[in-house]
Amino acid sequence: MVLFGATGDLVRRKLLPGLFHLANAGLMPENYRVVGSSPAAGALSDEEFRTHAREAVTEFGRSKPEGKAWQAFEESLSFGAADPEDPQPLLAAVREAQRGLGGRARLLAHLAVPPVAFPSVVQLLGDTGLAEDARVIVEKPFGTDLPSAQALNATIHSVFDESRIFRIDHFLGKESVDNILALRFGNGLFEPIWNRDHITHVQIDVPEEISIEGRARFFEGTGTFRDMIVTHLFQLMGFVAMEPPTSLEAHALRAEKEKVFQSLRPVDPAHVVRGQYTGYREEPGVDPQSDTETFVALRVELDNWRWAGVPFFLRSGKSLGQGRHVVTLGFREPALRMFPMDVSHGSCLRSNEMVIDFDDPGSITARFLTKEPGPAMRLENAEMVFQYAGSYNEVHALEGYERLILDAMLGDQSLFTRSDGIERLWEAATPLLEKPPPVEPYAPGSWGPDRIHQLIEPYRWSLPADQ
Ligand code: BG6
């Protein structure tokens, strides 16, 4: 495996700790080598890269870098710098690693580099012959609009065919995303009601408590819509809304997800609230006049037989009241007239909802009404909650990146995005990208600009739970 961008944040926080966790869990191949790479200006020696890895695993890993497992992992690490004009150190490191493996092992390249660097790294892999038979993991954001995504796909396709490209979206590696499939398609209790006849609206809500945390340069050029919606939240929507695939094989699963994207109506800017937290413009590196959104809430629609007329509300933002990952399905109310219920009491009821919390480990909650004990017929909110924590042995759980890197090593593309799917999402996003409404301020610690309530009417956001 070659990690491009080996001294960067992603490799330090996620990839090195994740690879060590896989090794520790016995999920790495019997023989493997990990070669870190970066431009020569930031080159490390093998020893420095091992120290870098030890520090990364100490700070961010779930298992401590010690014992036999660590020793073996550490021995697998080496470093080779690469610049487009001089890829020699990398080639030498890969050759050395191949020799250690006793033959020509299949190469997996992970492009943990900023999007501007994708084309030159892909070109380098092609020109040096490293791409031959290799697989490539490409990080998000995959383009910033339709033309840039098309150009990026063309560049990658000039070296790799689609079957060897793994566009990674770490949300799809979360356990609970697989669980959406299990919940929907494994249960006669839920499958028949998962459609417009029973569901009034869907919320996909990923508020974050963290701010931009010093990522001004990235964020100013990206904003929440590109950073979170076009990638993670639309992908999740694909899983919530897809038709039953004929199997869980990559071709079947991805085909159903892409059909959801095909049916996505163009995003209407009138149904979008863009927000910016107060104080964002004073962050170091941020333009004092910046119009970049740190929050977005939108209503989108799927024009297909299952979901026609059912709005999907998506929300994400930085510096909000809580960090959560929640999908809420609102069900149709039956006629409640037979129950004596004063209006003020009735308006506090939050029932007829299914809430899938996909924090790791997540939970599934059904909200419904029960009779309050006593002589009068009075309805009250009730909940049935299933918690993953405590229900299963968590040792087998893998974090998003771990699961997806493992899948890429095994050549399983089920949870990776296809080029046409990504392009279709950018196409649907075009009206908003061309005419974004102005950003509205919101207080850090709140849940976004006030207009979000108007956006979701006649429904209510299921978060915060105590509203
Ligand atoms: C990343 C975004 O892809 O996902 C970040 O670039 C965001 O801005 C992060 O904070 C959220 O991921 P998670 O798994 O922590 O919810």
Short mmCIF file of C-alpha atoms and ligand atoms in Angstrom, two decimals:
data_model
loop_
_atom_site.label_atom_id
_atom_site.label_comp_id
_atom_site.label_asym_id
_atom_site.label_seq_id
_atom_site.Cartn_x
_atom_site.Cartn_y
_atom_site.Cartn_z
CA MET A 1 0.00 0.00 0.00
CA VAL A 2 1.31 3.43 -0.88
CA LEU A 3 0.00 6.34 1.18
CA PHE A 4 0.32 9.59 -0.76
CA GLY A 5 0.08 12.58 1.57
CA ALA A 6 1.73 10.48 4.29
CA THR A 7 2.65 13.43 6.50
CA GLY A 8 -0.82 14.98 6.29
CA ASP A 9 -3.68 15.13 8.73
CA LEU A 10 -5.79 12.30 7.34
CA VAL A 11 -2.96 9.78 7.39
CA ARG A 12 -2.06 10.79 10.95
CA ARG A 13 -5.60 10.82 12.35
CA LYS A 14 -7.23 7.98 10.45
CA LEU A 15 -5.13 5.92 8.07
CA LEU A 16 -2.13 4.91 10.17
CA PRO A 17 -4.23 4.22 13.31
CA GLY A 18 -6.78 2.42 11.13
CA LEU A 19 -4.19 0.23 9.39
CA PHE A 20 -2.68 -0.71 12.72
CA HIS A 21 -6.11 -1.58 14.09
CA LEU A 22 -6.70 -3.86 11.08
CA ALA A 23 -3.28 -5.47 11.63
CA ASN A 24 -4.02 -5.94 15.31
CA ALA A 25 -7.38 -7.51 14.51
CA GLY A 26 -5.68 -9.95 12.12
CA LEU A 27 -7.44 -8.45 9.11
CA MET A 28 -4.40 -7.35 7.10
CA PRO A 29 -3.06 -9.78 4.50
CA GLU A 30 -0.47 -12.17 5.83
CA ASN A 31 2.26 -10.23 4.01
CA TYR A 32 2.04 -6.54 3.35
CA ARG A 33 4.14 -3.37 3.27
CA VAL A 34 3.03 0.22 3.74
CA VAL A 35 5.06 2.86 1.92
CA GLY A 36 4.50 6.49 2.91
CA SER A 37 5.06 9.14 0.26
CA SER A 38 5.07 12.93 0.01
CA PRO A 39 6.80 15.54 -2.15
CA ALA A 40 10.57 15.64 -1.55
CA ALA A 41 10.23 18.91 0.37
CA GLY A 42 8.51 17.05 3.21
CA ALA A 43 10.33 13.72 2.87
CA LEU A 44 10.97 11.52 5.91
CA SER A 45 13.44 8.72 6.42
CA ASP A 46 12.03 5.24 7.11
CA GLU A 47 12.87 5.72 10.77
CA GLU A 48 11.16 9.12 10.92
CA PHE A 49 8.07 7.69 9.25
CA ARG A 50 7.92 4.90 11.85
CA THR A 51 8.19 7.46 14.65
CA HIS A 52 5.49 9.51 12.95
CA ALA A 53 3.27 6.41 12.82
CA ARG A 54 3.92 5.54 16.48
CA GLU A 55 2.93 9.05 17.53
CA ALA A 56 -0.16 8.98 15.33
CA VAL A 57 -1.31 5.64 16.76
CA THR A 58 -0.61 6.81 20.33
CA GLU A 59 -2.67 9.93 19.81
CA PHE A 60 -5.53 8.66 17.66
CA GLY A 61 -5.48 4.85 17.72
CA ARG A 62 -7.73 2.50 19.65
CA SER A 63 -4.90 0.07 20.33
CA LYS A 64 -1.59 1.14 21.84
CA PRO A 65 1.54 0.85 19.65
CA GLU A 66 3.19 -1.93 21.62
CA GLY A 67 3.87 -5.64 21.65
CA LYS A 68 4.47 -8.04 18.79
CA ALA A 69 1.64 -6.65 16.70
CA TRP A 70 3.15 -3.17 16.75
CA GLN A 71 6.62 -4.46 16.04
CA ALA A 72 5.40 -6.31 12.95
CA PHE A 73 3.39 -3.30 11.77
CA GLU A 74 6.31 -0.94 12.31
CA GLU A 75 8.62 -3.20 10.33
CA SER A 76 6.24 -3.04 7.39
CA LEU A 77 6.58 0.76 7.14
CA SER A 78 8.97 2.61 4.86
CA PHE A 79 9.06 5.95 3.05
CA GLY A 80 9.75 7.12 -0.49
CA ALA A 81 9.37 10.72 -1.65
CA ALA A 82 7.89 11.47 -5.05
CA ASP A 83 7.68 14.60 -7.18
CA PRO A 84 6.39 14.55 -10.75
CA GLU A 85 9.95 15.32 -11.97
CA ASP A 86 11.58 12.84 -9.63
CA PRO A 87 9.63 9.76 -8.54
CA GLN A 88 12.84 7.72 -8.02
CA PRO A 89 12.84 7.53 -4.18
CA LEU A 90 9.25 6.22 -4.23
CA LEU A 91 10.03 3.70 -6.98
CA ALA A 92 13.02 2.46 -5.00
CA ALA A 93 10.92 2.11 -1.82
CA VAL A 94 8.18 0.21 -3.69
CA ARG A 95 10.75 -2.10 -5.33
CA GLU A 96 12.29 -2.76 -1.94
CA ALA A 97 8.86 -3.49 -0.44
CA GLN A 98 8.04 -5.84 -3.35
CA ARG A 99 11.31 -7.68 -2.78
CA GLY A 100 10.43 -8.05 0.91
CA LEU A 101 7.12 -9.60 -0.12
CA GLY A 102 8.91 -12.02 -2.41
CA GLY A 103 7.30 -11.17 -5.73
CA ARG A 104 5.06 -8.65 -7.39
CA ALA A 105 2.33 -7.90 -4.87
CA ARG A 106 -0.76 -5.98 -5.95
CA LEU A 107 -0.40 -2.30 -5.18
CA LEU A 108 -3.10 -0.22 -3.49
CA ALA A 109 -2.50 3.53 -3.68
CA HIS A 110 -4.37 5.82 -1.28
CA LEU A 111 -4.50 9.43 -2.48
CA ALA A 112 -4.76 11.28 0.83
CA VAL A 113 -3.81 14.52 -0.91
CA PRO A 114 -5.68 17.77 -1.64
CA PRO A 115 -7.83 17.61 -4.81
CA VAL A 116 -5.44 19.89 -6.74
CA ALA A 117 -2.78 17.20 -6.38
CA PHE A 118 -4.97 14.27 -7.63
CA PRO A 119 -4.11 14.67 -11.34
CA SER A 120 -0.34 14.83 -10.83
CA VAL A 121 -0.31 11.79 -8.52
CA VAL A 122 -2.50 9.80 -10.93
CA GLN A 123 -0.22 10.80 -13.79
CA LEU A 124 2.81 9.75 -11.79
CA LEU A 125 1.27 6.35 -11.09
CA GLY A 126 0.57 5.95 -14.81
CA ASP A 127 3.95 7.18 -16.07
CA THR A 128 6.00 5.07 -13.68
CA GLY A 129 4.10 1.85 -14.34
CA LEU A 130 3.01 1.65 -10.69
CA ALA A 131 -0.61 1.83 -11.82
CA GLU A 132 -0.36 -1.48 -13.65
CA ASP A 133 -2.85 -3.86 -12.03
CA ALA A 134 -3.03 -1.46 -9.04
CA ARG A 135 -6.11 -0.20 -7.23
CA VAL A 136 -6.53 3.41 -6.20
CA ILE A 137 -8.44 4.96 -3.30
CA VAL A 138 -9.45 8.55 -3.99
CA GLU A 139 -10.47 10.93 -1.24
CA LYS A 140 -13.31 13.42 -1.30
CA PRO A 141 -14.16 16.09 -2.32
CA PHE A 142 -14.47 14.57 -5.76
CA GLY A 143 -14.65 17.82 -7.69
CA THR A 144 -16.38 21.04 -6.72
CA ASP A 145 -18.99 21.08 -9.49
CA LEU A 146 -20.01 19.04 -12.54
CA PRO A 147 -17.23 20.15 -14.94
CA SER A 148 -14.47 19.62 -12.35
CA ALA A 149 -15.84 16.18 -11.39
CA GLN A 150 -16.01 15.21 -15.07
CA ALA A 151 -12.43 16.41 -15.62
CA LEU A 152 -11.24 14.48 -12.57
CA ASN A 153 -13.00 11.31 -13.73
CA ALA A 154 -11.43 11.71 -17.17
CA THR A 155 -7.96 12.05 -15.64
CA ILE A 156 -8.36 9.00 -13.43
CA HIS A 157 -9.94 6.94 -16.22
CA SER A 158 -6.94 7.74 -18.44
CA VAL A 159 -4.87 5.57 -16.09
CA PHE A 160 -7.29 3.33 -14.15
CA ASP A 161 -10.43 1.58 -15.32
CA GLU A 162 -13.50 2.03 -13.10
CA SER A 163 -13.18 -1.44 -11.55
CA ARG A 164 -9.92 -0.37 -9.89
CA ILE A 165 -11.08 3.03 -8.60
CA PHE A 166 -12.33 3.32 -5.02
CA ARG A 167 -13.83 6.77 -4.33
CA ILE A 168 -14.04 6.78 -0.60
CA ASP A 169 -16.78 8.33 1.54
CA HIS A 170 -16.08 7.37 5.11
CA PHE A 171 -19.74 7.73 6.14
CA LEU A 172 -20.51 4.65 4.07
CA GLY A 173 -18.05 2.64 6.15
CA LYS A 174 -19.97 3.34 9.34
CA GLU A 175 -21.56 0.20 10.80
CA SER A 176 -24.95 1.81 10.97
CA VAL A 177 -25.12 2.44 7.23
CA ASP A 178 -24.98 -1.31 6.64
CA ASN A 179 -27.54 -1.51 9.38
CA ILE A 180 -29.96 0.63 7.39
CA LEU A 181 -29.92 -2.17 4.82
CA ALA A 182 -30.38 -4.82 7.50
CA LEU A 183 -33.22 -2.90 9.13
CA ARG A 184 -35.02 -2.19 5.89
CA PHE A 185 -34.61 -5.39 3.97
CA GLY A 186 -34.25 -7.92 6.78
CA ASN A 187 -37.52 -7.13 8.55
CA GLY A 188 -41.08 -7.73 7.44
CA LEU A 189 -41.99 -5.32 10.21
CA PHE A 190 -40.48 -2.33 8.42
CA GLU A 191 -40.02 -3.15 4.75
CA PRO A 192 -43.71 -2.84 3.75
CA ILE A 193 -44.11 0.63 5.27
CA TRP A 194 -40.91 2.17 3.88
CA ASN A 195 -42.59 4.30 1.22
CA ARG A 196 -44.81 7.28 0.42
CA ASP A 197 -47.97 5.50 1.54
CA HIS A 198 -46.77 5.56 5.15
CA ILE A 199 -43.93 8.05 5.39
CA THR A 200 -44.58 11.80 5.25
CA HIS A 201 -41.00 13.06 5.30
CA VAL A 202 -37.41 12.07 6.00
CA GLN A 203 -34.72 14.00 7.88
CA ILE A 204 -31.01 13.34 7.49
CA ASP A 205 -29.37 15.44 10.14
CA VAL A 206 -25.64 15.66 10.83
CA PRO A 207 -25.01 18.67 13.07
CA GLU A 208 -21.44 19.09 14.31
CA GLU A 209 -20.35 20.74 17.53
CA ILE A 210 -16.84 21.40 16.23
CA SER A 211 -16.02 24.58 14.31
CA ILE A 212 -13.75 24.60 11.27
CA GLU A 213 -10.85 23.84 13.61
CA GLY A 214 -8.15 25.71 11.73
CA ARG A 215 -9.15 24.31 8.30
CA ALA A 216 -9.86 27.82 6.93
CA ARG A 217 -8.03 27.26 3.66
CA PHE A 218 -9.95 24.09 2.86
CA PHE A 219 -13.24 25.37 4.15
CA GLU A 220 -13.22 28.75 2.40
CA GLY A 221 -12.96 27.02 -0.95
CA THR A 222 -15.47 24.31 -0.08
CA GLY A 223 -18.28 25.21 2.37
CA THR A 224 -20.68 22.83 4.07
CA PHE A 225 -22.78 22.02 1.02
CA ARG A 226 -19.81 20.60 -0.90
CA ASP A 227 -18.04 19.22 2.18
CA MET A 228 -20.97 17.36 3.73
CA ILE A 229 -24.10 17.28 1.55
CA VAL A 230 -22.89 16.37 -1.93
CA THR A 231 -20.75 13.69 -0.37
CA HIS A 232 -21.92 12.19 2.89
CA LEU A 233 -25.58 13.17 3.24
CA PHE A 234 -26.61 12.48 -0.37
CA GLN A 235 -24.85 9.13 -0.14
CA LEU A 236 -26.78 8.28 3.02
CA MET A 237 -29.98 9.31 1.29
CA GLY A 238 -29.10 6.77 -1.40
CA PHE A 239 -29.18 4.00 1.21
CA VAL A 240 -32.33 5.22 2.96
CA ALA A 241 -34.24 5.59 -0.32
CA MET A 242 -32.99 2.78 -2.59
CA GLU A 243 -35.13 -0.04 -3.94
CA PRO A 244 -34.25 -3.52 -2.68
CA PRO A 245 -31.09 -4.59 -4.53
CA THR A 246 -31.10 -8.10 -5.97
CA SER A 247 -28.01 -8.85 -3.86
CA LEU A 248 -25.45 -7.03 -1.76
CA GLU A 249 -22.85 -7.41 -4.51
CA ALA A 250 -21.27 -4.16 -5.64
CA HIS A 251 -22.96 -4.02 -9.04
CA ALA A 252 -26.45 -4.55 -7.62
CA LEU A 253 -26.10 -2.25 -4.62
CA ARG A 254 -24.47 0.56 -6.56
CA ALA A 255 -26.99 0.32 -9.38
CA GLU A 256 -29.88 0.90 -6.93
CA LYS A 257 -28.10 3.81 -5.26
CA GLU A 258 -27.40 5.45 -8.60
CA LYS A 259 -31.10 5.14 -9.51
CA VAL A 260 -31.94 7.20 -6.43
CA PHE A 261 -29.52 9.88 -7.64
CA GLN A 262 -31.08 9.74 -11.10
CA SER A 263 -34.45 10.53 -9.58
CA LEU A 264 -33.18 13.44 -7.49
CA ARG A 265 -34.84 16.67 -8.63
CA PRO A 266 -32.45 19.60 -9.22
CA VAL A 267 -31.84 21.36 -5.90
CA ASP A 268 -34.05 24.46 -5.74
CA PRO A 269 -32.21 27.41 -4.10
CA ALA A 270 -35.58 28.58 -2.71
CA HIS A 271 -35.56 25.45 -0.54
CA VAL A 272 -32.10 26.00 0.88
CA VAL A 273 -30.99 27.84 4.02
CA ARG A 274 -27.29 28.72 4.01
CA GLY A 275 -25.86 29.81 7.36
CA GLN A 276 -22.59 31.12 8.72
CA TYR A 277 -21.76 31.06 12.43
CA THR A 278 -21.06 34.41 14.04
CA GLY A 279 -17.30 34.78 14.39
CA TYR A 280 -16.44 32.70 11.30
CA ARG A 281 -15.21 35.77 9.41
CA GLU A 282 -12.78 36.54 12.22
CA GLU A 283 -11.17 33.07 12.10
CA PRO A 284 -7.53 33.17 10.93
CA GLY A 285 -7.33 32.65 7.19
CA VAL A 286 -10.99 33.49 6.53
CA ASP A 287 -11.92 36.36 4.19
CA PRO A 288 -13.57 39.10 6.35
CA GLN A 289 -16.28 39.37 3.65
CA SER A 290 -16.62 35.61 3.23
CA ASP A 291 -19.88 34.25 1.83
CA THR A 292 -18.89 30.62 2.53
CA GLU A 293 -21.58 28.67 4.37
CA THR A 294 -20.70 26.79 7.56
CA PHE A 295 -24.26 25.48 7.71
CA VAL A 296 -26.81 24.30 5.23
CA ALA A 297 -30.33 22.93 5.47
CA LEU A 298 -32.26 21.95 2.38
CA ARG A 299 -35.33 20.23 1.13
CA VAL A 300 -34.92 17.86 -1.78
CA GLU A 301 -37.29 15.55 -3.59
CA LEU A 302 -37.00 12.21 -5.31
CA ASP A 303 -39.15 11.86 -8.36
CA ASN A 304 -39.86 8.14 -8.29
CA TRP A 305 -42.74 5.79 -7.44
CA ARG A 306 -41.62 5.08 -3.89
CA TRP A 307 -40.96 8.66 -2.78
CA ALA A 308 -42.98 11.08 -4.95
CA GLY A 309 -44.32 13.84 -2.69
CA VAL A 310 -42.14 12.91 0.29
CA PRO A 311 -39.68 15.71 1.09
CA PHE A 312 -36.20 14.83 2.33
CA PHE A 313 -34.73 17.44 4.70
CA LEU A 314 -30.96 17.46 4.99
CA ARG A 315 -29.02 19.52 7.52
CA SER A 316 -25.38 19.85 8.53
CA GLY A 317 -23.21 22.57 9.97
CA LYS A 318 -20.32 23.50 12.20
CA SER A 319 -20.50 25.02 15.72
CA LEU A 320 -23.99 23.70 16.33
CA GLY A 321 -25.63 22.61 19.59
CA GLN A 322 -24.55 18.96 19.40
CA GLY A 323 -22.59 16.58 17.23
CA ARG A 324 -25.02 13.91 15.98
CA HIS A 325 -25.69 11.62 13.02
CA VAL A 326 -29.41 11.00 12.78
CA VAL A 327 -31.92 9.81 10.19
CA THR A 328 -35.57 10.35 11.13
CA LEU A 329 -38.56 8.92 9.28
CA GLY A 330 -41.87 10.66 9.99
CA PHE A 331 -44.92 8.42 9.60
CA ARG A 332 -48.45 9.42 8.72
CA GLU A 333 -50.73 10.09 11.65
CA PRO A 334 -53.92 8.11 11.99
CA ALA A 335 -57.10 10.02 12.81
CA LEU A 336 -56.62 10.97 16.47
CA ARG A 337 -60.04 12.55 16.93
CA MET A 338 -61.31 9.75 19.13
CA PHE A 339 -58.73 10.63 21.78
CA PRO A 340 -59.57 13.56 24.02
CA MET A 341 -56.55 15.76 23.67
CA ASP A 342 -56.25 19.47 24.23
CA VAL A 343 -54.36 21.27 21.53
CA SER A 344 -51.46 22.48 23.67
CA HIS A 345 -50.83 18.98 24.95
CA GLY A 346 -51.18 17.55 21.48
CA SER A 347 -48.57 19.87 20.03
CA CYS A 348 -45.94 18.45 22.43
CA LEU A 349 -46.46 14.93 21.17
CA ARG A 350 -43.60 13.52 19.12
CA SER A 351 -44.76 10.20 17.93
CA ASN A 352 -44.92 8.25 14.72
CA GLU A 353 -41.22 8.57 14.14
CA MET A 354 -38.40 6.16 13.64
CA VAL A 355 -35.02 7.59 14.54
CA ILE A 356 -31.84 5.89 13.37
CA ASP A 357 -28.84 7.28 15.17
CA PHE A 358 -25.71 6.24 13.33
CA ASP A 359 -23.10 7.49 15.71
CA ASP A 360 -20.70 4.61 16.29
CA PRO A 361 -22.17 2.71 18.12
CA GLY A 362 -25.66 3.85 17.20
CA SER A 363 -29.24 3.18 18.18
CA ILE A 364 -32.69 2.79 16.65
CA THR A 365 -35.68 4.39 18.34
CA ALA A 366 -39.36 4.01 17.57
CA ARG A 367 -41.45 6.88 18.94
CA PHE A 368 -45.11 6.21 19.47
CA LEU A 369 -48.07 7.07 21.67
CA THR A 370 -49.27 5.19 24.73
CA LYS A 371 -52.05 5.74 27.21
CA GLU A 372 -50.96 7.43 30.39
CA PRO A 373 -52.06 5.20 33.33
CA GLY A 374 -55.10 6.59 35.11
CA PRO A 375 -58.84 6.87 34.76
CA ALA A 376 -58.69 9.28 31.81
CA MET A 377 -57.72 8.39 28.27
CA ARG A 378 -54.69 10.59 27.87
CA LEU A 379 -51.93 9.99 25.37
CA GLU A 380 -48.26 10.32 26.12
CA ASN A 381 -45.02 9.98 24.17
CA ALA A 382 -43.25 6.66 24.48
CA GLU A 383 -40.07 5.20 23.00
CA MET A 384 -38.64 1.81 22.22
CA VAL A 385 -34.88 2.04 21.95
CA PHE A 386 -32.40 -0.45 20.61
CA GLN A 387 -28.79 0.38 21.52
CA TYR A 388 -25.91 -1.23 19.66
CA ALA A 389 -23.62 -0.61 22.63
CA GLY A 390 -24.06 -3.52 24.98
CA SER A 391 -26.05 -5.56 22.47
CA TYR A 392 -23.07 -6.84 20.55
CA ASN A 393 -19.44 -7.58 21.15
CA GLU A 394 -17.79 -4.38 19.96
CA VAL A 395 -14.36 -5.90 19.39
CA HIS A 396 -15.42 -6.77 15.88
CA ALA A 397 -16.49 -3.22 15.09
CA LEU A 398 -14.45 -1.35 12.53
CA GLU A 399 -14.36 2.39 12.10
CA GLY A 400 -15.49 3.86 8.74
CA TYR A 401 -12.02 4.14 7.24
CA GLU A 402 -10.92 0.73 8.52
CA ARG A 403 -13.88 -1.01 6.98
CA LEU A 404 -13.47 0.75 3.65
CA ILE A 405 -9.71 0.20 3.36
CA LEU A 406 -10.29 -3.46 4.10
CA ASP A 407 -12.96 -3.60 1.36
CA ALA A 408 -10.57 -1.90 -1.10
CA MET A 409 -7.86 -4.46 -0.27
CA LEU A 410 -10.41 -7.20 -0.97
CA GLY A 411 -11.52 -5.48 -4.18
CA ASP A 412 -15.13 -5.03 -2.99
CA GLN A 413 -16.57 -1.81 -4.44
CA SER A 414 -20.05 -2.07 -2.84
CA LEU A 415 -19.55 0.88 -0.50
CA PHE A 416 -17.64 3.08 -2.93
CA THR A 417 -19.15 5.64 -5.25
CA ARG A 418 -19.32 5.30 -9.01
CA SER A 419 -18.26 8.04 -11.43
CA ASP A 420 -21.75 8.46 -12.94
CA GLY A 421 -23.32 8.74 -9.46
CA ILE A 422 -20.96 11.51 -8.43
CA GLU A 423 -21.48 13.39 -11.66
CA ARG A 424 -25.25 13.09 -11.34
CA LEU A 425 -25.13 14.59 -7.83
CA TRP A 426 -23.12 17.57 -9.04
CA GLU A 427 -25.57 17.98 -11.91
CA ALA A 428 -28.53 18.08 -9.48
CA ALA A 429 -26.61 20.57 -7.31
CA THR A 430 -25.95 22.98 -10.20
CA PRO A 431 -28.91 25.40 -9.66
CA LEU A 432 -27.77 25.97 -6.07
CA LEU A 433 -24.10 26.34 -6.99
CA GLU A 434 -25.03 28.90 -9.65
CA LYS A 435 -27.44 30.93 -7.50
CA PRO A 436 -26.72 30.35 -3.81
CA PRO A 437 -28.95 32.35 -1.47
CA PRO A 438 -27.00 34.72 0.80
CA VAL A 439 -25.65 33.28 4.06
CA GLU A 440 -27.66 34.00 7.21
CA PRO A 441 -25.88 34.34 10.56
CA TYR A 442 -26.43 31.93 13.47
CA ALA A 443 -25.08 31.84 16.99
CA PRO A 444 -22.48 29.18 17.78
CA GLY A 445 -24.13 26.49 19.89
CA SER A 446 -27.52 27.02 18.22
CA TRP A 447 -29.15 24.79 15.58
CA GLY A 448 -28.76 27.16 12.63
CA PRO A 449 -30.54 30.29 11.33
CA ASP A 450 -34.19 30.71 12.39
CA ARG A 451 -35.45 30.10 8.88
CA ILE A 452 -34.79 26.36 9.21
CA HIS A 453 -38.15 26.03 10.98
CA GLN A 454 -39.96 27.60 8.08
CA LEU A 455 -38.08 25.31 5.68
CA ILE A 456 -39.37 22.14 7.34
CA GLU A 457 -42.96 23.27 7.96
CA PRO A 458 -45.46 21.66 8.60
CA TYR A 459 -43.01 19.23 10.24
CA ARG A 460 -40.43 19.81 12.96
CA TRP A 461 -36.74 18.97 13.20
CA SER A 462 -36.32 15.93 15.37
CA LEU A 463 -33.18 17.51 16.90
CA PRO A 464 -32.71 18.85 19.47
CA ALA A 465 -34.76 16.21 21.25
CA ASP A 466 -35.93 18.59 23.99
CA GLN A 467 -37.29 21.40 21.77
C1 BG6 B 1 -15.32 15.10 6.73
C2 BG6 B 1 -15.51 16.58 6.56
O1 BG6 B 1 -15.43 14.45 5.50
O2 BG6 B 1 -16.30 14.59 7.61
C3 BG6 B 1 -15.42 17.29 7.91
O3 BG6 B 1 -14.51 17.12 5.69
C4 BG6 B 1 -16.40 16.65 8.88
O4 BG6 B 1 -15.69 18.68 7.76
C5 BG6 B 1 -16.24 15.13 8.92
O5 BG6 B 1 -16.17 17.20 10.17
C6 BG6 B 1 -17.32 14.48 9.76
O6 BG6 B 1 -17.04 13.11 9.89
P1 BG6 B 1 -17.50 12.31 11.19
O7 BG6 B 1 -17.26 10.87 10.86
O8 BG6 B 1 -16.66 12.83 12.30
O9 BG6 B 1 -18.93 12.65 11.40
#
